[in-house]
PDB file of C-alpha atoms in Angstrom:
ATOM      1  CA  MET A   1      88.106  96.407  88.094  1.00  0.00           C
ATOM      2  CA  LYS A   2      91.140  97.812  86.254  1.00  0.00           C
ATOM      3  CA  LYS A   3      91.541 100.545  88.867  1.00  0.00           C
ATOM      4  CA  SER A   4      91.427  98.071  91.733  1.00  0.00           C
ATOM      5  CA  LEU A   5      94.021  95.882  90.031  1.00  0.00           C
ATOM      6  CA  GLY A   6      96.361  98.830  89.683  1.00  0.00           C
ATOM      7  CA  ILE A   7      95.934  99.854  93.302  1.00  0.00           C
ATOM      8  CA  LEU A   8      96.507  96.262  94.385  1.00  0.00           C
ATOM      9  CA  LEU A   9      99.801  96.024  92.508  1.00  0.00           C
ATOM     10  CA  ILE A  10     101.070  99.331  93.881  1.00  0.00           C
ATOM     11  CA  VAL A  11     100.159  98.548  97.473  1.00  0.00           C
ATOM     12  CA  SER A  12     101.504  95.013  97.189  1.00  0.00           C
ATOM     13  CA  THR A  13     104.951  96.130  96.144  1.00  0.00           C
ATOM     14  CA  LEU A  14     105.681  99.368  97.976  1.00  0.00           C
ATOM     15  CA  ALA A  15     109.226  99.320  99.294  1.00  0.00           C
ATOM     16  CA  VAL A  16     109.185 100.104 102.999  1.00  0.00           C
ATOM     17  CA  HIS A  17     112.799 101.174 103.316  1.00  0.00           C
ATOM     18  CA  ALA A  18     112.460 101.940 107.014  1.00  0.00           C
ATOM     19  CA  GLN A  19     111.956  98.254 107.742  1.00  0.00           C
ATOM     20  CA  GLU A  20     114.984  96.963 109.616  1.00  0.00           C
ATOM     21  CA  THR A  21     113.940  93.472 110.626  1.00  0.00           C
ATOM     22  CA  LEU A  22     115.469  90.859 108.356  1.00  0.00           C
ATOM     23  CA  PRO A  23     113.141  88.343 106.739  1.00  0.00           C
ATOM     24  CA  LYS A  24     112.951  85.028 108.575  1.00  0.00           C
ATOM     25  CA  VAL A  25     114.267  82.161 106.500  1.00  0.00           C
ATOM     26  CA  ILE A  26     113.917  78.413 106.943  1.00  0.00           C
ATOM     27  CA  SER A  27     117.432  77.749 105.727  1.00  0.00           C
ATOM     28  CA  GLY A  28     120.516  79.839 105.045  1.00  0.00           C
ATOM     29  CA  THR A  29     120.999  83.486 105.990  1.00  0.00           C
ATOM     30  CA  ILE A  30     120.017  86.928 104.725  1.00  0.00           C
ATOM     31  CA  GLU A  31     122.485  89.781 104.448  1.00  0.00           C
ATOM     32  CA  ARG A  32     120.921  93.188 103.832  1.00  0.00           C
ATOM     33  CA  ILE A  33     122.137  96.352 102.194  1.00  0.00           C
ATOM     34  CA  GLY A  34     119.555  98.811 103.458  1.00  0.00           C
ATOM     35  CA  ASN A  35     120.086 101.761 101.158  1.00  0.00           C
ATOM     36  CA  PHE A  36     122.048 100.753  98.062  1.00  0.00           C
ATOM     37  CA  LYS A  37     122.891 103.992  96.263  1.00  0.00           C
ATOM     38  CA  SER A  38     122.695 104.288  92.491  1.00  0.00           C
ATOM     39  CA  ASP A  39     123.416 106.878  89.841  1.00  0.00           C
ATOM     40  CA  HIS A  40     120.640 105.398  87.715  1.00  0.00           C
ATOM     41  CA  VAL A  41     117.649 104.604  89.969  1.00  0.00           C
ATOM     42  CA  THR A  42     116.330 105.474  93.400  1.00  0.00           C
ATOM     43  CA  ALA A  43     118.216 103.915  96.325  1.00  0.00           C
ATOM     44  CA  ARG A  44     116.727 100.624  97.422  1.00  0.00           C
ATOM     45  CA  THR A  45     117.123  97.675  99.748  1.00  0.00           C
ATOM     46  CA  ILE A  46     118.999  94.588  98.593  1.00  0.00           C
ATOM     47  CA  ASP A  47     118.524  91.257 100.414  1.00  0.00           C
ATOM     48  CA  ILE A  48     121.192  88.657  99.666  1.00  0.00           C
ATOM     49  CA  TRP A  49     120.323  85.068 100.556  1.00  0.00           C
ATOM     50  CA  LEU A  50     123.237  82.746 101.220  1.00  0.00           C
ATOM     51  CA  PRO A  51     122.449  79.022 101.366  1.00  0.00           C
ATOM     52  CA  GLN A  52     123.172  76.870 104.390  1.00  0.00           C
ATOM     53  CA  GLY A  53     126.893  76.118 104.492  1.00  0.00           C
ATOM     54  CA  TYR A  54     127.844  79.047 102.260  1.00  0.00           C
ATOM     55  CA  SER A  55     131.632  79.095 102.105  1.00  0.00           C
ATOM     56  CA  LYS A  56     134.181  81.391 100.517  1.00  0.00           C
ATOM     57  CA  SER A  57     136.168  78.289  99.625  1.00  0.00           C
ATOM     58  CA  LYS A  58     133.738  77.491  96.800  1.00  0.00           C
ATOM     59  CA  LYS A  59     132.030  79.440  94.033  1.00  0.00           C
ATOM     60  CA  TYR A  60     128.288  79.982  93.548  1.00  0.00           C
ATOM     61  CA  ALA A  61     126.044  80.979  90.682  1.00  0.00           C
ATOM     62  CA  VAL A  62     123.927  84.117  91.197  1.00  0.00           C
ATOM     63  CA  LEU A  63     120.167  84.499  90.752  1.00  0.00           C
ATOM     64  CA  TYR A  64     119.012  88.129  90.643  1.00  0.00           C
ATOM     65  CA  MET A  65     115.328  88.458  91.545  1.00  0.00           C
ATOM     66  CA  HIS A  66     113.012  91.463  91.376  1.00  0.00           C
ATOM     67  CA  ASP A  67     110.388  92.527  93.956  1.00  0.00           C
ATOM     68  CA  GLY A  68     112.844  91.454  96.638  1.00  0.00           C
ATOM     69  CA  GLN A  69     110.567  92.297  99.567  1.00  0.00           C
ATOM     70  CA  MET A  70     108.215  89.478  98.515  1.00  0.00           C
ATOM     71  CA  LEU A  71     110.733  86.642  98.231  1.00  0.00           C
ATOM     72  CA  PHE A  72     111.456  85.148 101.627  1.00  0.00           C
ATOM     73  CA  ASP A  73     109.153  85.738 104.586  1.00  0.00           C
ATOM     74  CA  PRO A  74     105.346  85.877 104.363  1.00  0.00           C
ATOM     75  CA  GLU A  75     105.166  87.475 107.810  1.00  0.00           C
ATOM     76  CA  SER A  76     106.971  90.549 106.471  1.00  0.00           C
ATOM     77  CA  THR A  77     104.871  91.104 103.340  1.00  0.00           C
ATOM     78  CA  TRP A  78     101.700  93.131 102.845  1.00  0.00           C
ATOM     79  CA  ASN A  79      99.574  90.106 101.913  1.00  0.00           C
ATOM     80  CA  LYS A  80     101.222  87.482 104.145  1.00  0.00           C
ATOM     81  CA  GLN A  81     102.440  85.635 101.052  1.00  0.00           C
ATOM     82  CA  ALA A  82     105.976  85.087  99.782  1.00  0.00           C
ATOM     83  CA  TRP A  83     107.882  83.063  97.218  1.00  0.00           C
ATOM     84  CA  ASP A  84     109.726  81.234 100.053  1.00  0.00           C
ATOM     85  CA  VAL A  85     112.758  81.091  97.782  1.00  0.00           C
ATOM     86  CA  ASP A  86     115.002  79.872 100.607  1.00  0.00           C
ATOM     87  CA  ASP A  87     112.755  76.891 101.296  1.00  0.00           C
ATOM     88  CA  VAL A  88     112.385  75.904  97.635  1.00  0.00           C
ATOM     89  CA  ALA A  89     116.088  76.335  96.856  1.00  0.00           C
ATOM     90  CA  SER A  90     117.184  74.425  99.944  1.00  0.00           C
ATOM     91  CA  GLY A  91     114.959  71.500  98.996  1.00  0.00           C
ATOM     92  CA  LEU A  92     116.507  71.393  95.544  1.00  0.00           C
ATOM     93  CA  PHE A  93     120.005  71.504  97.041  1.00  0.00           C
ATOM     94  CA  LYS A  94     119.202  68.584  99.329  1.00  0.00           C
ATOM     95  CA  SER A  95     117.911  66.520  96.421  1.00  0.00           C
ATOM     96  CA  ASN A  96     121.013  67.437  94.400  1.00  0.00           C
ATOM     97  CA  LYS A  97     118.914  68.843  91.539  1.00  0.00           C
ATOM     98  CA  VAL A  98     120.537  72.258  91.075  1.00  0.00           C
ATOM     99  CA  LYS A  99     124.009  73.732  91.283  1.00  0.00           C
ATOM    100  CA  PRO A 100     124.842  75.934  94.292  1.00  0.00           C
ATOM    101  CA  PHE A 101     123.643  79.524  93.974  1.00  0.00           C
ATOM    102  CA  ILE A 102     122.916  82.637  95.978  1.00  0.00           C
ATOM    103  CA  VAL A 103     119.903  84.908  95.537  1.00  0.00           C
ATOM    104  CA  VAL A 104     120.121  88.676  95.232  1.00  0.00           C
ATOM    105  CA  GLY A 105     116.671  90.080  96.022  1.00  0.00           C
ATOM    106  CA  ILE A 106     116.276  93.594  94.648  1.00  0.00           C
ATOM    107  CA  TRP A 107     113.476  95.492  96.344  1.00  0.00           C
ATOM    108  CA  ASN A 108     111.308  97.441  93.946  1.00  0.00           C
ATOM    109  CA  GLY A 109     111.180 101.221  94.165  1.00  0.00           C
ATOM    110  CA  GLY A 110     107.524 101.445  95.210  1.00  0.00           C
ATOM    111  CA  ILE A 111     105.982 104.183  93.076  1.00  0.00           C
ATOM    112  CA  THR A 112     108.757 103.747  90.478  1.00  0.00           C
ATOM    113  CA  ARG A 113     108.094 100.031  90.036  1.00  0.00           C
ATOM    114  CA  HIS A 114     106.084 100.260  86.835  1.00  0.00           C
ATOM    115  CA  SER A 115     108.493 102.614  85.106  1.00  0.00           C
ATOM    116  CA  ASP A 116     111.526 100.653  86.356  1.00  0.00           C
ATOM    117  CA  TYR A 117     110.211  97.335  85.063  1.00  0.00           C
ATOM    118  CA  PHE A 118     108.408  98.343  81.828  1.00  0.00           C
ATOM    119  CA  PRO A 119     110.695  97.470  78.861  1.00  0.00           C
ATOM    120  CA  GLN A 120     111.759 100.813  77.459  1.00  0.00           C
ATOM    121  CA  LYS A 121     112.646 100.135  73.825  1.00  0.00           C
ATOM    122  CA  PRO A 122     109.299  98.482  72.974  1.00  0.00           C
ATOM    123  CA  PHE A 123     107.499 101.452  74.512  1.00  0.00           C
ATOM    124  CA  GLU A 124     109.639 103.914  72.563  1.00  0.00           C
ATOM    125  CA  SER A 125     108.685 102.108  69.343  1.00  0.00           C
ATOM    126  CA  LEU A 126     105.055 103.166  69.826  1.00  0.00           C
ATOM    127  CA  SER A 127     103.538 106.142  68.050  1.00  0.00           C
ATOM    128  CA  ARG A 128     102.701 109.268  70.023  1.00  0.00           C
ATOM    129  CA  SER A 129      98.998 108.396  70.052  1.00  0.00           C
ATOM    130  CA  GLU A 130      99.778 104.859  71.225  1.00  0.00           C
ATOM    131  CA  LYS A 131     101.949 106.216  74.052  1.00  0.00           C
ATOM    132  CA  ASP A 132      99.096 108.500  75.054  1.00  0.00           C
ATOM    133  CA  THR A 133      96.768 105.490  75.082  1.00  0.00           C
ATOM    134  CA  VAL A 134      99.118 103.572  77.376  1.00  0.00           C
ATOM    135  CA  THR A 135      99.470 106.591  79.653  1.00  0.00           C
ATOM    136  CA  ALA A 136      95.697 106.957  79.924  1.00  0.00           C
ATOM    137  CA  GLN A 137      95.223 103.258  80.653  1.00  0.00           C
ATOM    138  CA  LEU A 138      97.852 103.336  83.407  1.00  0.00           C
ATOM    139  CA  LYS A 139      96.320 106.424  84.985  1.00  0.00           C
ATOM    140  CA  ARG A 140      92.894 104.772  84.979  1.00  0.00           C
ATOM    141  CA  ALA A 141      94.484 101.846  86.813  1.00  0.00           C
ATOM    142  CA  SER A 142      95.889 104.274  89.426  1.00  0.00           C
ATOM    143  CA  ILE A 143      99.515 103.690  88.467  1.00  0.00           C
ATOM    144  CA  PRO A 144     101.469 106.814  89.512  1.00  0.00           C
ATOM    145  CA  VAL A 145     102.140 108.689  86.270  1.00  0.00           C
ATOM    146  CA  SER A 146     103.128 112.344  86.037  1.00  0.00           C
ATOM    147  CA  GLY A 147     102.401 113.692  82.580  1.00  0.00           C
ATOM    148  CA  THR A 148     103.162 111.134  79.860  1.00  0.00           C
ATOM    149  CA  PHE A 149     104.311 107.722  81.044  1.00  0.00           C
ATOM    150  CA  GLY A 150     107.992 107.075  80.428  1.00  0.00           C
ATOM    151  CA  PRO A 151     109.736 103.793  81.290  1.00  0.00           C
ATOM    152  CA  GLN A 152     113.090 103.949  83.070  1.00  0.00           C
ATOM    153  CA  SER A 153     113.997 100.299  82.601  1.00  0.00           C
ATOM    154  CA  ASP A 154     117.185 101.040  80.668  1.00  0.00           C
ATOM    155  CA  ASN A 155     118.445 102.865  83.747  1.00  0.00           C
ATOM    156  CA  TYR A 156     117.242 100.047  85.990  1.00  0.00           C
ATOM    157  CA  LEU A 157     119.254  97.544  83.973  1.00  0.00           C
ATOM    158  CA  LYS A 158     122.287  99.846  84.070  1.00  0.00           C
ATOM    159  CA  PHE A 159     121.955  99.828  87.857  1.00  0.00           C
ATOM    160  CA  MET A 160     121.836  96.033  87.900  1.00  0.00           C
ATOM    161  CA  VAL A 161     124.706  95.498  85.463  1.00  0.00           C
ATOM    162  CA  THR A 162     127.109  98.341  86.248  1.00  0.00           C
ATOM    163  CA  GLU A 163     126.526  98.888  89.972  1.00  0.00           C
ATOM    164  CA  LEU A 164     124.862  95.951  91.721  1.00  0.00           C
ATOM    165  CA  LYS A 165     126.513  93.062  89.887  1.00  0.00           C
ATOM    166  CA  PRO A 166     130.063  94.449  90.362  1.00  0.00           C
ATOM    167  CA  TYR A 167     129.320  94.806  94.088  1.00  0.00           C
ATOM    168  CA  ILE A 168     128.097  91.220  94.360  1.00  0.00           C
ATOM    169  CA  ASP A 169     131.039  89.936  92.306  1.00  0.00           C
ATOM    170  CA  ALA A 170     133.508  91.758  94.564  1.00  0.00           C
ATOM    171  CA  ASN A 171     131.976  90.854  97.915  1.00  0.00           C
ATOM    172  CA  TYR A 172     130.710  87.288  97.500  1.00  0.00           C
ATOM    173  CA  SER A 173     132.281  84.059  96.342  1.00  0.00           C
ATOM    174  CA  VAL A 174     130.485  83.821  93.019  1.00  0.00           C
ATOM    175  CA  TYR A 175     131.107  83.002  89.402  1.00  0.00           C
ATOM    176  CA  THR A 176     130.922  86.178  87.323  1.00  0.00           C
ATOM    177  CA  ASP A 177     130.328  84.763  83.826  1.00  0.00           C
ATOM    178  CA  LYS A 178     126.975  84.776  82.011  1.00  0.00           C
ATOM    179  CA  ASP A 179     126.544  81.015  82.312  1.00  0.00           C
ATOM    180  CA  ASN A 180     126.303  81.429  86.073  1.00  0.00           C
ATOM    181  CA  THR A 181     124.291  84.655  86.153  1.00  0.00           C
ATOM    182  CA  TYR A 182     120.484  84.483  86.040  1.00  0.00           C
ATOM    183  CA  VAL A 183     117.544  86.831  86.414  1.00  0.00           C
ATOM    184  CA  ALA A 184     113.982  86.068  87.518  1.00  0.00           C
ATOM    185  CA  GLY A 185     110.716  87.723  88.422  1.00  0.00           C
ATOM    186  CA  SER A 186     106.957  87.623  88.065  1.00  0.00           C
ATOM    187  CA  SER A 187     104.384  89.920  86.471  1.00  0.00           C
ATOM    188  CA  MET A 188     106.222  93.198  85.702  1.00  0.00           C
ATOM    189  CA  GLY A 189     109.258  91.421  87.159  1.00  0.00           C
ATOM    190  CA  GLY A 190     108.810  88.829  84.430  1.00  0.00           C
ATOM    191  CA  LEU A 191     108.854  91.572  81.814  1.00  0.00           C
ATOM    192  CA  ILE A 192     112.059  93.146  83.105  1.00  0.00           C
ATOM    193  CA  SER A 193     113.685  89.702  83.308  1.00  0.00           C
ATOM    194  CA  MET A 194     112.870  89.135  79.648  1.00  0.00           C
ATOM    195  CA  TYR A 195     114.192  92.589  78.804  1.00  0.00           C
ATOM    196  CA  ALA A 196     117.389  92.023  80.812  1.00  0.00           C
ATOM    197  CA  ILE A 197     118.466  88.898  78.934  1.00  0.00           C
ATOM    198  CA  CYS A 198     117.642  90.550  75.588  1.00  0.00           C
ATOM    199  CA  GLU A 199     119.518  93.770  76.363  1.00  0.00           C
ATOM    200  CA  TYR A 200     122.459  92.155  78.161  1.00  0.00           C
ATOM    201  CA  PRO A 201     122.957  88.705  76.608  1.00  0.00           C
ATOM    202  CA  LYS A 202     126.645  88.737  77.569  1.00  0.00           C
ATOM    203  CA  VAL A 203     125.738  89.264  81.239  1.00  0.00           C
ATOM    204  CA  PHE A 204     122.716  86.993  81.794  1.00  0.00           C
ATOM    205  CA  GLY A 205     122.694  83.383  80.654  1.00  0.00           C
ATOM    206  CA  GLY A 206     119.159  82.583  81.757  1.00  0.00           C
ATOM    207  CA  ALA A 207     115.853  84.264  82.628  1.00  0.00           C
ATOM    208  CA  ALA A 208     112.768  82.994  84.440  1.00  0.00           C
ATOM    209  CA  CYS A 209     109.652  85.006  83.587  1.00  0.00           C
ATOM    210  CA  LEU A 210     106.654  83.883  85.649  1.00  0.00           C
ATOM    211  CA  SER A 211     103.183  85.272  84.882  1.00  0.00           C
ATOM    212  CA  THR A 212     104.823  87.722  82.498  1.00  0.00           C
ATOM    213  CA  HIS A 213     102.725  90.902  82.343  1.00  0.00           C
ATOM    214  CA  TRP A 214     102.541  91.054  78.546  1.00  0.00           C
ATOM    215  CA  VAL A 215      99.698  93.567  78.619  1.00  0.00           C
ATOM    216  CA  GLY A 216     101.840  96.297  80.220  1.00  0.00           C
ATOM    217  CA  THR A 217      98.661  98.053  81.371  1.00  0.00           C
ATOM    218  CA  PHE A 218      95.644  96.217  82.785  1.00  0.00           C
ATOM    219  CA  GLY A 219      93.428  95.283  79.879  1.00  0.00           C
ATOM    220  CA  LEU A 220      93.498  93.942  76.341  1.00  0.00           C
ATOM    221  CA  GLU A 221      91.100  96.327  74.607  1.00  0.00           C
ATOM    222  CA  ASN A 222      92.773  99.003  72.464  1.00  0.00           C
ATOM    223  CA  ASN A 223      96.151  98.052  73.923  1.00  0.00           C
ATOM    224  CA  PRO A 224      99.203  98.433  71.628  1.00  0.00           C
ATOM    225  CA  VAL A 225     101.669  97.041  74.174  1.00  0.00           C
ATOM    226  CA  PRO A 226     101.549  93.270  73.469  1.00  0.00           C
ATOM    227  CA  ASP A 227     102.344  93.741  69.769  1.00  0.00           C
ATOM    228  CA  ALA A 228     105.229  96.058  70.675  1.00  0.00           C
ATOM    229  CA  PHE A 229     106.677  93.380  72.944  1.00  0.00           C
ATOM    230  CA  LEU A 230     106.266  90.703  70.273  1.00  0.00           C
ATOM    231  CA  ASN A 231     108.010  92.857  67.680  1.00  0.00           C
ATOM    232  CA  TYR A 232     110.815  93.601  70.112  1.00  0.00           C
ATOM    233  CA  LEU A 233     111.374  89.904  70.787  1.00  0.00           C
ATOM    234  CA  LYS A 234     111.584  89.174  67.061  1.00  0.00           C
ATOM    235  CA  GLY A 235     114.573  91.482  66.783  1.00  0.00           C
ATOM    236  CA  HIS A 236     116.269  91.161  70.165  1.00  0.00           C
ATOM    237  CA  LEU A 237     116.082  87.620  71.517  1.00  0.00           C
ATOM    238  CA  PRO A 238     119.559  86.362  72.474  1.00  0.00           C
ATOM    239  CA  ASN A 239     121.367  83.434  70.885  1.00  0.00           C
ATOM    240  CA  PRO A 240     119.038  80.422  71.247  1.00  0.00           C
ATOM    241  CA  LYS A 241     122.012  78.074  71.580  1.00  0.00           C
ATOM    242  CA  ALA A 242     123.645  79.968  74.443  1.00  0.00           C
ATOM    243  CA  HIS A 243     120.779  81.168  76.663  1.00  0.00           C
ATOM    244  CA  LYS A 244     117.894  79.668  78.608  1.00  0.00           C
ATOM    245  CA  ILE A 245     114.486  81.296  78.908  1.00  0.00           C
ATOM    246  CA  TYR A 246     111.525  80.094  80.977  1.00  0.00           C
ATOM    247  CA  PHE A 247     107.981  81.471  80.649  1.00  0.00           C
ATOM    248  CA  ASP A 248     104.775  80.470  82.403  1.00  0.00           C
ATOM    249  CA  CYS A 249     101.310  81.672  83.364  1.00  0.00           C
ATOM    250  CA  GLY A 250      98.086  80.647  85.011  1.00  0.00           C
ATOM    251  CA  ASP A 251      94.614  81.652  83.865  1.00  0.00           C
ATOM    252  CA  GLU A 252      92.940  83.152  86.925  1.00  0.00           C
ATOM    253  CA  THR A 253      92.779  86.774  88.213  1.00  0.00           C
ATOM    254  CA  LEU A 254      95.348  88.922  86.377  1.00  0.00           C
ATOM    255  CA  ASP A 255      96.914  85.846  84.781  1.00  0.00           C
ATOM    256  CA  ARG A 256      93.783  85.406  82.680  1.00  0.00           C
ATOM    257  CA  LEU A 257      95.116  88.153  80.395  1.00  0.00           C
ATOM    258  CA  TYR A 258      98.284  86.264  79.512  1.00  0.00           C
ATOM    259  CA  PRO A 259      97.690  82.854  77.842  1.00  0.00           C
ATOM    260  CA  GLU A 260      96.732  84.059  74.362  1.00  0.00           C
ATOM    261  CA  ILE A 261      99.656  86.493  74.215  1.00  0.00           C
ATOM    262  CA  GLN A 262     102.010  83.869  75.620  1.00  0.00           C
ATOM    263  CA  LYS A 263     101.059  81.542  72.771  1.00  0.00           C
ATOM    264  CA  LYS A 264     102.158  84.230  70.302  1.00  0.00           C
ATOM    265  CA  VAL A 265     105.417  84.601  72.219  1.00  0.00           C
ATOM    266  CA  ASP A 266     105.894  80.841  72.033  1.00  0.00           C
ATOM    267  CA  GLN A 267     105.573  81.021  68.255  1.00  0.00           C
ATOM    268  CA  VAL A 268     108.255  83.723  68.136  1.00  0.00           C
ATOM    269  CA  MET A 269     110.546  81.523  70.240  1.00  0.00           C
ATOM    270  CA  ILE A 270     110.105  78.662  67.770  1.00  0.00           C
ATOM    271  CA  GLU A 271     110.684  80.935  64.779  1.00  0.00           C
ATOM    272  CA  LYS A 272     113.904  82.260  66.346  1.00  0.00           C
ATOM    273  CA  GLY A 273     115.294  78.745  66.748  1.00  0.00           C
ATOM    274  CA  TYR A 274     114.683  78.030  70.417  1.00  0.00           C
ATOM    275  CA  GLU A 275     114.458  74.339  71.259  1.00  0.00           C
ATOM    276  CA  PRO A 276     113.284  72.627  74.479  1.00  0.00           C
ATOM    277  CA  VAL A 277     116.770  72.412  75.964  1.00  0.00           C
ATOM    278  CA  HIS A 278     116.998  76.219  75.992  1.00  0.00           C
ATOM    279  CA  TRP A 279     113.382  77.347  76.284  1.00  0.00           C
ATOM    280  CA  THR A 280     110.197  76.166  77.887  1.00  0.00           C
ATOM    281  CA  THR A 281     106.748  77.642  78.504  1.00  0.00           C
ATOM    282  CA  LYS A 282     104.487  76.120  81.139  1.00  0.00           C
ATOM    283  CA  TYR A 283     100.746  76.661  81.541  1.00  0.00           C
ATOM    284  CA  PHE A 284      99.027  76.223  84.901  1.00  0.00           C
ATOM    285  CA  PRO A 285      95.227  76.137  84.588  1.00  0.00           C
ATOM    286  CA  GLY A 286      93.495  77.314  87.742  1.00  0.00           C
ATOM    287  CA  GLU A 287      96.509  79.206  89.097  1.00  0.00           C
ATOM    288  CA  ASP A 288      96.199  82.892  89.915  1.00  0.00           C
ATOM    289  CA  HIS A 289      98.487  85.919  90.108  1.00  0.00           C
ATOM    290  CA  SER A 290     100.031  85.570  93.562  1.00  0.00           C
ATOM    291  CA  GLU A 291     103.167  84.758  95.491  1.00  0.00           C
ATOM    292  CA  ASN A 292     101.566  81.525  96.682  1.00  0.00           C
ATOM    293  CA  ALA A 293     101.097  80.445  93.068  1.00  0.00           C
ATOM    294  CA  TRP A 294     104.682  81.355  92.144  1.00  0.00           C
ATOM    295  CA  ASN A 295     105.990  79.512  95.198  1.00  0.00           C
ATOM    296  CA  ARG A 296     104.166  76.344  94.164  1.00  0.00           C
ATOM    297  CA  ARG A 297     105.977  76.195  90.830  1.00  0.00           C
ATOM    298  CA  LEU A 298     109.281  77.959  91.541  1.00  0.00           C
ATOM    299  CA  ALA A 299     111.193  74.668  91.598  1.00  0.00           C
ATOM    300  CA  ILE A 300     110.405  74.165  87.893  1.00  0.00           C
ATOM    301  CA  PRO A 301     112.271  77.214  86.539  1.00  0.00           C
ATOM    302  CA  LEU A 302     115.098  76.747  89.046  1.00  0.00           C
ATOM    303  CA  GLU A 303     115.670  73.191  87.860  1.00  0.00           C
ATOM    304  CA  PHE A 304     115.419  74.323  84.240  1.00  0.00           C
ATOM    305  CA  LEU A 305     117.898  77.187  84.556  1.00  0.00           C
ATOM    306  CA  LEU A 306     120.363  75.777  87.088  1.00  0.00           C
ATOM    307  CA  PRO A 307     120.543  72.003  86.650  1.00  0.00           C
ATOM    308  CA  LYS A 308     123.417  70.253  88.362  1.00  0.00           C
TER     309      LYS A 308
END
């Protein structure tokens, strides 16, 4: 079971950089950077969604989203599912519920996805034997690991903050301040979104973490990762008065591993002074770990983070 889950996640998120056809969108347009070079991570595709009527005469907030190949067009994804971000966002614009924003979809690096998205400092806080345990669990789940597992998420965030964001700020009509800069993702993408707002609180004003993969590996037994994440949050959460954080999870398929850990995270949020105006956690009984599930509830975090 654990092995099949690992294979599923790898296959579901492999970045097919040779793909040239742009995703089809219901509203707005996609602009693609096919091979964005970086000094910190492997080159990858960036899909930038501009809403209908995008104009350089006005300014837009920016939502950075991980696993960019799964965001817009189900016909272009491995499992024929997608977040349909363009459709959800356009509906919210029409109902005047959110402020104008663009979406920067960052494709994952395929075999580097797990190391790119796994929060590095919590992992480095583990003992040698605990790191070996995590490595063994990932290998059993068929996650590509050479030798001992080592996260590269600090480099991934450097890529986002020092290379990608300056490019977006220079080439699109966007606000550049933290109160108009957001990050979002699901599963491992939820983890790296949490890590981004903790590591760069002056850059990101809000984070949406859907089905956050608190287990890090693919099981709860003999797993030191959740406690490492909880301890990290206790010491690194950003100012609760100046940031917004959204968490959620279902309880089916891989999401079944999350609710009990999420409740412990919720307690940390309360202890650190987060109140409902700046933090919310939603539970969705019966929902699974899939793009269809995240699509069904995407409007909730968007309205929470970017209210008009």
